[in-house]
Amino acid sequence: MAKWGEGDPRWIVEERPDATNVNNWHWTEKDATDWSKNKFKELFIGLKIESDEGSCEIKDLSKIEGEASVTNRRGKLAFFYDWVLVGNWQGKVTDGQKSIKGKFEIPNLGEEHDTNEITVGISIDKDTDEARAIKEMMRKTGVNCILEQVEKYVTLLKQEYSQGIILPSKSAAQAQSNNKENVVKREMNKVVETTPSSSKQTSNNVGVKIPTNTVTMKETFRCTPDIVYGALTSQEMMRLYTGESSVVEAAPGGRFVLMGGNVLGEFTELVPSSKVCMRWRMKSWPDEHYSVVTIELEQKQDSTVLSMKQVGVPQRELDRTQEGWKVNFWERMKMVFRIGSTI
């Protein structure tokens, strides 16, 4: 029999910031139920819906039943939510005098359903000609507005609860802090020295001249553009899915060092939820040689399409660079945040 403290390290309990996880092996869970209830009220109460036929406003939520949580199992995030929502709305037809009251109901708001699979039922308290007209308006226009709020809830849930749930073990953090963090700091200093704004580089010094090529990629993510944009610009989200030390200054002119110092560069243009432009290089590339990366995000009905163009990739690094984006960015983002394109 093994002596105390000499067994399989996966089962040795150590002091942790969250007081529950064990060397990232056991299941870690955060309850998001109360947060979700408050967020539903914030998103729905007071929501105005207008069209040529009339206008409505959601007055309250009479029923919010269900639960939500996020779990981490061996570095993989899973979001669970299951809700039944009932809300009361009030409106009137254009140029009408009578106030019409009714309800909307969502019986199946869950992570297993895409937005276009969620049912939104519309009903009226009294059956009149004007009430039927407003009911039809709510079916044509109101349902889409309600589903947009549902999309916002899912996006905010993932953004809020993707941070801080995967924590390194105390021993691992101590072992890595003097290595990876120092590497990141050294590489960040190198970025400072080679950015165009640095006094050490003139406008004519643009790096060594080598044969280059262009990488173009297109990826589909099952989420809104906000999440993809966050995954490309948020330091916490990058650390989460890369599993490596990263430093990110998300602003035009801001620098970044990713993958423990193996990828570094500078943001040149940022348009929230729409566009990310960067000067980008790998540590192994010739000194001071940067490529230019342009990433554009386009929202579709139930997904986000990412289009990337990277100009100036060293020709001998072309395949490696393309594979790196695919494996270390796109596939990891889809796995950790559960935003794969399969529907």
CSV table of C-alpha atoms in Angstrom, one decimal:
chain,number,residue,atom,x,y,z
A,1,MET,CA,0.0,0.0,0.0
A,2,ALA,CA,1.3,3.5,-0.9
A,3,LYS,CA,2.2,5.7,2.0
A,4,TRP,CA,0.2,8.8,2.7
A,5,GLY,CA,0.9,11.4,0.0
A,6,GLU,CA,2.6,9.0,-2.3
A,7,GLY,CA,-0.3,7.8,-4.3
A,8,ASP,CA,-1.5,8.8,-7.8
A,9,PRO,CA,-1.2,12.6,-7.8
A,10,ARG,CA,-4.5,12.9,-9.6
A,11,TRP,CA,-6.2,11.9,-6.4
A,12,ILE,CA,-4.2,14.0,-4.0
A,13,VAL,CA,-6.3,16.9,-2.6
A,14,GLU,CA,-4.4,20.2,-2.5
A,15,GLU,CA,-5.3,23.7,-1.5
A,16,ARG,CA,-7.1,25.4,-4.4
A,17,PRO,CA,-8.5,28.9,-5.0
A,18,ASP,CA,-11.9,27.5,-5.7
A,19,ALA,CA,-11.7,25.0,-2.8
A,20,THR,CA,-13.2,22.2,-4.9
A,21,ASN,CA,-11.1,21.1,-7.8
A,22,VAL,CA,-8.2,18.6,-7.4
A,23,ASN,CA,-5.3,19.0,-9.9
A,24,ASN,CA,-7.9,19.9,-12.6
A,25,TRP,CA,-9.1,16.3,-12.5
A,26,HIS,CA,-12.4,16.3,-10.6
A,27,TRP,CA,-15.5,17.9,-12.0
A,28,THR,CA,-15.8,21.6,-11.3
A,29,GLU,CA,-19.2,23.3,-11.5
A,30,LYS,CA,-20.5,26.8,-11.2
A,31,ASP,CA,-24.2,27.5,-10.6
A,32,ALA,CA,-25.6,30.2,-13.0
A,33,THR,CA,-29.3,29.9,-12.0
A,34,ASP,CA,-29.7,33.1,-10.0
A,35,TRP,CA,-27.5,35.0,-12.4
A,36,SER,CA,-29.7,33.7,-15.3
A,37,LYS,CA,-33.0,34.8,-13.6
A,38,ASN,CA,-31.7,38.3,-13.1
A,39,LYS,CA,-30.3,38.4,-16.7
A,40,PHE,CA,-33.7,37.3,-18.2
A,41,LYS,CA,-35.4,40.1,-16.3
A,42,GLU,CA,-32.8,42.6,-17.6
A,43,LEU,CA,-33.1,41.4,-21.2
A,44,PHE,CA,-36.9,41.1,-21.4
A,45,ILE,CA,-38.7,43.5,-19.1
A,46,GLY,CA,-39.2,46.8,-21.0
A,47,LEU,CA,-38.4,45.3,-24.4
A,48,LYS,CA,-40.2,47.2,-27.0
A,49,ILE,CA,-41.4,45.6,-30.3
A,50,GLU,CA,-42.6,47.9,-33.1
A,51,SER,CA,-43.8,47.5,-36.7
A,52,ASP,CA,-46.1,49.2,-39.1
A,53,GLU,CA,-49.0,47.2,-37.7
A,54,GLY,CA,-48.6,48.3,-34.1
A,55,SER,CA,-46.3,48.3,-31.0
A,56,CYS,CA,-45.9,46.2,-27.9
A,57,GLU,CA,-43.8,46.2,-24.7
A,58,ILE,CA,-43.0,43.3,-22.4
A,59,LYS,CA,-44.1,44.3,-19.0
A,60,ASP,CA,-42.9,41.4,-16.8
A,61,LEU,CA,-41.9,37.8,-16.6
A,62,SER,CA,-44.5,35.8,-14.7
A,63,LYS,CA,-42.6,32.5,-14.9
A,64,ILE,CA,-38.9,31.8,-14.8
A,65,GLU,CA,-38.4,28.1,-14.1
A,66,GLY,CA,-35.3,26.1,-14.7
A,67,GLU,CA,-31.6,26.0,-14.0
A,68,ALA,CA,-28.2,26.8,-15.5
A,69,SER,CA,-24.6,25.8,-14.8
A,70,VAL,CA,-21.2,25.5,-16.3
A,71,THR,CA,-18.9,22.6,-15.7
A,72,ASN,CA,-15.2,21.8,-16.3
A,73,ARG,CA,-14.1,18.2,-16.7
A,74,ARG,CA,-10.4,17.8,-17.4
A,75,GLY,CA,-10.1,21.2,-19.1
A,76,LYS,CA,-13.3,21.0,-21.2
A,77,LEU,CA,-16.2,23.4,-20.6
A,78,ALA,CA,-19.8,22.4,-20.8
A,79,PHE,CA,-22.7,24.8,-20.5
A,80,PHE,CA,-26.1,23.4,-19.3
A,81,TYR,CA,-29.3,25.4,-19.2
A,82,ASP,CA,-32.9,24.4,-19.2
A,83,TRP,CA,-35.6,27.1,-18.9
A,84,VAL,CA,-39.3,27.7,-19.2
A,85,LEU,CA,-40.2,31.4,-19.6
A,86,VAL,CA,-43.6,33.1,-19.6
A,87,GLY,CA,-43.9,36.9,-20.1
A,88,ASN,CA,-46.7,39.4,-20.2
A,89,TRP,CA,-46.9,42.0,-23.0
A,90,GLN,CA,-49.1,44.9,-23.7
A,91,GLY,CA,-49.6,46.8,-26.9
A,92,LYS,CA,-52.0,48.4,-29.4
A,93,VAL,CA,-52.5,48.6,-33.2
A,94,THR,CA,-51.2,51.6,-35.0
A,95,ASP,CA,-53.7,54.5,-34.5
A,96,GLY,CA,-55.7,52.3,-32.1
A,97,GLN,CA,-57.0,53.3,-28.7
A,98,LYS,CA,-57.5,50.0,-27.0
A,99,SER,CA,-54.7,48.4,-25.0
A,100,ILE,CA,-54.3,44.8,-25.8
A,101,LYS,CA,-52.7,42.3,-23.4
A,102,GLY,CA,-51.2,38.9,-24.0
A,103,LYS,CA,-48.5,36.5,-23.2
A,104,PHE,CA,-45.4,34.8,-24.7
A,105,GLU,CA,-44.1,31.5,-23.6
A,106,ILE,CA,-40.8,29.7,-24.3
A,107,PRO,CA,-41.1,26.0,-23.1
A,108,ASN,CA,-37.8,24.6,-24.4
A,109,LEU,CA,-34.9,27.1,-23.9
A,110,GLY,CA,-32.1,24.6,-23.5
A,111,GLU,CA,-28.5,24.1,-24.7
A,112,GLU,CA,-29.6,21.1,-26.9
A,113,HIS,CA,-31.7,23.4,-29.1
A,114,ASP,CA,-30.5,25.9,-31.7
A,115,THR,CA,-32.2,29.3,-31.7
A,116,ASN,CA,-34.3,28.4,-34.7
A,117,GLU,CA,-35.5,25.3,-32.8
A,118,ILE,CA,-36.8,27.2,-29.8
A,119,THR,CA,-40.6,27.5,-29.6
A,120,VAL,CA,-42.1,30.9,-28.8
A,121,GLY,CA,-45.9,30.8,-28.2
A,122,ILE,CA,-48.0,34.0,-28.5
A,123,SER,CA,-51.4,34.3,-26.9
A,124,ILE,CA,-53.9,37.1,-26.2
A,125,ASP,CA,-56.1,37.6,-23.2
A,126,LYS,CA,-59.3,38.6,-25.2
A,127,ASP,CA,-60.2,37.6,-28.7
A,128,THR,CA,-61.0,40.8,-30.7
A,129,ASP,CA,-60.1,42.1,-34.2
A,130,GLU,CA,-57.5,44.4,-32.8
A,131,ALA,CA,-56.1,41.7,-30.5
A,132,ARG,CA,-55.8,39.3,-33.4
A,133,ALA,CA,-53.9,41.9,-35.4
A,134,ILE,CA,-51.5,42.5,-32.5
A,135,LYS,CA,-51.1,38.8,-32.0
A,136,GLU,CA,-50.1,38.4,-35.7
A,137,MET,CA,-47.7,41.3,-35.4
A,138,MET,CA,-46.1,39.6,-32.4
A,139,ARG,CA,-45.8,36.3,-34.3
A,140,LYS,CA,-44.1,38.0,-37.3
A,141,THR,CA,-41.9,40.6,-35.5
A,142,GLY,CA,-42.1,39.9,-31.8
A,143,VAL,CA,-40.9,36.3,-32.0
A,144,ASN,CA,-37.6,37.4,-33.7
A,145,CYS,CA,-37.0,40.1,-31.1
A,146,ILE,CA,-37.6,37.6,-28.3
A,147,LEU,CA,-35.2,35.1,-29.9
A,148,GLU,CA,-32.5,37.9,-30.3
A,149,GLN,CA,-32.7,38.3,-26.5
A,150,VAL,CA,-32.3,34.6,-26.0
A,151,GLU,CA,-29.2,34.7,-28.2
A,152,LYS,CA,-27.9,37.5,-26.0
A,153,TYR,CA,-28.5,35.5,-22.9
A,154,VAL,CA,-26.5,32.5,-24.2
A,155,THR,CA,-23.7,34.8,-25.3
A,156,LEU,CA,-23.5,36.5,-22.0
A,157,LEU,CA,-23.7,33.3,-20.1
A,158,LYS,CA,-20.7,31.9,-21.9
A,159,GLN,CA,-18.7,35.1,-21.6
A,160,GLU,CA,-19.5,35.5,-17.9
A,161,TYR,CA,-18.9,31.9,-16.8
A,162,SER,CA,-16.0,30.9,-19.1
A,163,GLN,CA,-13.6,33.0,-16.9
A,164,GLY,CA,-12.0,31.5,-13.9
A,165,ILE,CA,-13.5,28.0,-13.9
A,166,ILE,CA,-10.4,26.2,-15.2
A,167,LEU,CA,-7.8,27.0,-12.6
A,168,PRO,CA,-4.2,25.5,-12.5
A,169,SER,CA,-3.2,23.4,-9.5
A,170,LYS,CA,-1.2,25.2,-6.9
A,171,SER,CA,1.9,23.1,-7.6
A,172,ALA,CA,1.6,23.4,-11.3
A,173,ALA,CA,1.2,27.2,-11.1
A,174,GLN,CA,4.3,27.5,-9.0
A,175,ALA,CA,6.3,25.3,-11.3
A,176,GLN,CA,5.4,27.2,-14.4
A,177,SER,CA,5.4,30.8,-13.1
A,178,ASN,CA,9.1,31.2,-13.3
A,179,ASN,CA,9.3,29.8,-16.7
A,180,LYS,CA,6.4,30.6,-19.0
A,181,GLU,CA,5.6,34.0,-17.5
A,182,ASN,CA,9.2,35.1,-17.9
A,183,VAL,CA,9.2,33.8,-21.5
A,184,VAL,CA,6.0,35.8,-22.2
A,185,LYS,CA,7.6,39.0,-20.6
A,186,ARG,CA,10.7,38.6,-22.7
A,187,GLU,CA,8.7,38.1,-25.9
A,188,MET,CA,6.5,41.1,-25.1
A,189,ASN,CA,9.7,43.2,-24.8
A,190,LYS,CA,10.7,42.0,-28.2
A,191,VAL,CA,7.3,43.1,-29.7
A,192,VAL,CA,7.9,46.6,-28.2
A,193,GLU,CA,11.3,46.8,-29.8
A,194,THR,CA,10.0,45.8,-33.3
A,195,THR,CA,6.6,47.6,-33.5
A,196,PRO,CA,6.4,50.5,-36.0
A,197,SER,CA,5.7,53.0,-33.1
A,198,SER,CA,9.0,52.1,-31.4
A,199,SER,CA,11.8,54.6,-31.7
A,200,LYS,CA,14.2,51.8,-32.4
A,201,GLN,CA,12.6,51.1,-35.8
A,202,THR,CA,12.4,53.4,-38.8
A,203,SER,CA,9.7,53.4,-41.5
A,204,ASN,CA,12.2,51.7,-43.9
A,205,ASN,CA,13.0,48.9,-41.5
A,206,VAL,CA,10.2,46.4,-42.2
A,207,GLY,CA,12.0,43.1,-41.6
A,208,VAL,CA,14.1,40.8,-43.7
A,209,LYS,CA,13.0,40.0,-47.3
A,210,ILE,CA,12.1,36.4,-47.7
A,211,PRO,CA,9.8,34.4,-50.0
A,212,THR,CA,6.3,34.6,-48.6
A,213,ASN,CA,2.8,33.4,-49.4
A,214,THR,CA,-0.8,34.0,-48.3
A,215,VAL,CA,-3.0,31.9,-46.0
A,216,THR,CA,-6.8,32.2,-46.5
A,217,MET,CA,-9.2,30.3,-44.2
A,218,LYS,CA,-12.9,30.2,-43.5
A,219,GLU,CA,-14.5,28.7,-40.4
A,220,THR,CA,-18.1,28.5,-39.1
A,221,PHE,CA,-18.9,28.8,-35.4
A,222,ARG,CA,-22.2,27.9,-33.8
A,223,CYS,CA,-22.6,31.1,-31.8
A,224,THR,CA,-22.8,34.9,-32.2
A,225,PRO,CA,-19.9,37.0,-33.4
A,226,ASP,CA,-19.4,38.4,-29.9
A,227,ILE,CA,-18.1,35.1,-28.6
A,228,VAL,CA,-15.6,34.6,-31.5
A,229,TYR,CA,-14.4,38.2,-31.2
A,230,GLY,CA,-13.9,37.7,-27.5
A,231,ALA,CA,-12.0,34.5,-28.1
A,232,LEU,CA,-9.6,36.4,-30.4
A,233,THR,CA,-9.1,39.5,-28.2
A,234,SER,CA,-9.8,38.5,-24.5
A,235,GLN,CA,-6.7,37.5,-22.5
A,236,GLU,CA,-8.8,35.3,-20.2
A,237,MET,CA,-10.5,33.5,-23.0
A,238,MET,CA,-7.3,32.9,-24.9
A,239,ARG,CA,-5.6,31.5,-21.8
A,240,LEU,CA,-8.7,29.3,-21.3
A,241,TYR,CA,-8.6,27.5,-24.7
A,242,THR,CA,-4.9,27.6,-25.5
A,243,GLY,CA,-3.9,26.4,-22.0
A,244,GLU,CA,-0.8,28.6,-22.2
A,245,SER,CA,0.3,31.9,-20.7
A,246,SER,CA,-0.8,34.9,-22.7
A,247,VAL,CA,-0.7,38.6,-22.5
A,248,VAL,CA,-3.2,40.6,-24.6
A,249,GLU,CA,-3.7,44.3,-24.9
A,250,ALA,CA,-6.9,44.5,-26.8
A,251,ALA,CA,-6.7,47.9,-28.4
A,252,PRO,CA,-5.3,49.4,-31.7
A,253,GLY,CA,-1.6,49.5,-31.2
A,254,GLY,CA,-1.9,47.0,-28.3
A,255,ARG,CA,0.5,44.1,-28.3
A,256,PHE,CA,-0.1,40.4,-27.6
A,257,VAL,CA,2.1,37.3,-26.8
A,258,LEU,CA,0.3,34.0,-27.0
A,259,MET,CA,1.0,30.3,-26.7
A,260,GLY,CA,3.6,30.8,-24.0
A,261,GLY,CA,5.6,33.2,-26.1
A,262,ASN,CA,5.5,31.3,-29.4
A,263,VAL,CA,3.1,33.7,-31.2
A,264,LEU,CA,3.4,37.5,-30.8
A,265,GLY,CA,2.4,40.7,-32.5
A,266,GLU,CA,0.3,43.9,-32.4
A,267,PHE,CA,-3.4,44.8,-33.0
A,268,THR,CA,-3.7,47.3,-35.8
A,269,GLU,CA,-7.5,47.6,-36.1
A,270,LEU,CA,-10.3,46.3,-33.9
A,271,VAL,CA,-14.0,46.5,-34.7
A,272,PRO,CA,-16.0,44.8,-31.9
A,273,SER,CA,-17.8,41.6,-33.1
A,274,SER,CA,-16.8,42.4,-36.7
A,275,LYS,CA,-13.1,42.7,-37.5
A,276,VAL,CA,-9.6,42.0,-36.1
A,277,CYS,CA,-6.4,43.1,-37.9
A,278,MET,CA,-2.9,42.2,-36.6
A,279,ARG,CA,0.8,42.3,-37.3
A,280,TRP,CA,1.5,38.6,-36.4
A,281,ARG,CA,4.5,36.4,-36.3
A,282,MET,CA,5.7,33.1,-34.8
A,283,LYS,CA,8.8,33.1,-32.6
A,284,SER,CA,10.6,30.7,-35.0
A,285,TRP,CA,10.2,33.1,-38.0
A,286,PRO,CA,13.2,35.2,-39.1
A,287,ASP,CA,13.8,38.2,-36.8
A,288,GLU,CA,11.5,41.2,-37.2
A,289,HIS,CA,9.4,39.5,-40.0
A,290,TYR,CA,5.7,40.0,-39.4
A,291,SER,CA,2.7,38.9,-41.5
A,292,VAL,CA,-0.5,40.9,-41.7
A,293,VAL,CA,-3.7,39.1,-40.5
A,294,THR,CA,-7.2,40.3,-41.3
A,295,ILE,CA,-10.1,38.5,-39.7
A,296,GLU,CA,-13.7,39.4,-40.5
A,297,LEU,CA,-16.8,38.0,-38.8
A,298,GLU,CA,-20.2,37.7,-40.5
A,299,GLN,CA,-23.3,36.8,-38.6
A,300,LYS,CA,-25.6,34.3,-40.3
A,301,GLN,CA,-29.0,33.2,-39.1
A,302,ASP,CA,-27.7,30.6,-36.7
A,303,SER,CA,-23.9,30.9,-36.9
A,304,THR,CA,-20.9,33.1,-37.4
A,305,VAL,CA,-18.6,32.8,-40.4
A,306,LEU,CA,-15.0,33.8,-39.9
A,307,SER,CA,-12.9,34.7,-42.9
A,308,MET,CA,-9.2,35.1,-42.4
A,309,LYS,CA,-6.5,36.4,-44.8
A,310,GLN,CA,-2.8,36.3,-43.7
A,311,VAL,CA,-0.4,38.0,-46.0
A,312,GLY,CA,3.4,37.6,-45.7
A,313,VAL,CA,3.7,34.1,-44.3
A,314,PRO,CA,7.2,32.7,-44.9
A,315,GLN,CA,6.9,30.2,-47.7
A,316,ARG,CA,8.5,27.4,-45.8
A,317,GLU,CA,6.2,28.0,-42.8
A,318,LEU,CA,3.0,28.0,-44.9
A,319,ASP,CA,1.6,24.5,-44.0
A,320,ARG,CA,2.7,24.8,-40.4
A,321,THR,CA,1.0,28.2,-40.0
A,322,GLN,CA,-2.3,27.0,-41.5
A,323,GLU,CA,-2.3,23.9,-39.4
A,324,GLY,CA,-1.5,26.0,-36.3
A,325,TRP,CA,-4.6,28.2,-36.8
A,326,LYS,CA,-6.8,25.2,-37.4
A,327,VAL,CA,-5.6,23.1,-34.4
A,328,ASN,CA,-4.5,25.6,-31.8
A,329,PHE,CA,-7.2,28.2,-32.5
A,330,TRP,CA,-10.3,27.1,-34.4
A,331,GLU,CA,-10.6,23.5,-33.1
A,332,ARG,CA,-9.8,24.5,-29.5
A,333,MET,CA,-12.2,27.4,-29.5
A,334,LYS,CA,-15.0,25.1,-30.7
A,335,MET,CA,-14.1,22.4,-28.1
A,336,VAL,CA,-13.7,24.6,-25.0
A,337,PHE,CA,-16.6,26.9,-25.7
A,338,ARG,CA,-18.8,24.3,-27.4
A,339,ILE,CA,-19.3,26.4,-30.5
A,340,GLY,CA,-18.6,23.7,-33.2
A,341,SER,CA,-20.4,24.2,-36.5
A,342,THR,CA,-22.2,20.8,-36.5
A,343,ILE,CA,-25.9,21.4,-36.0
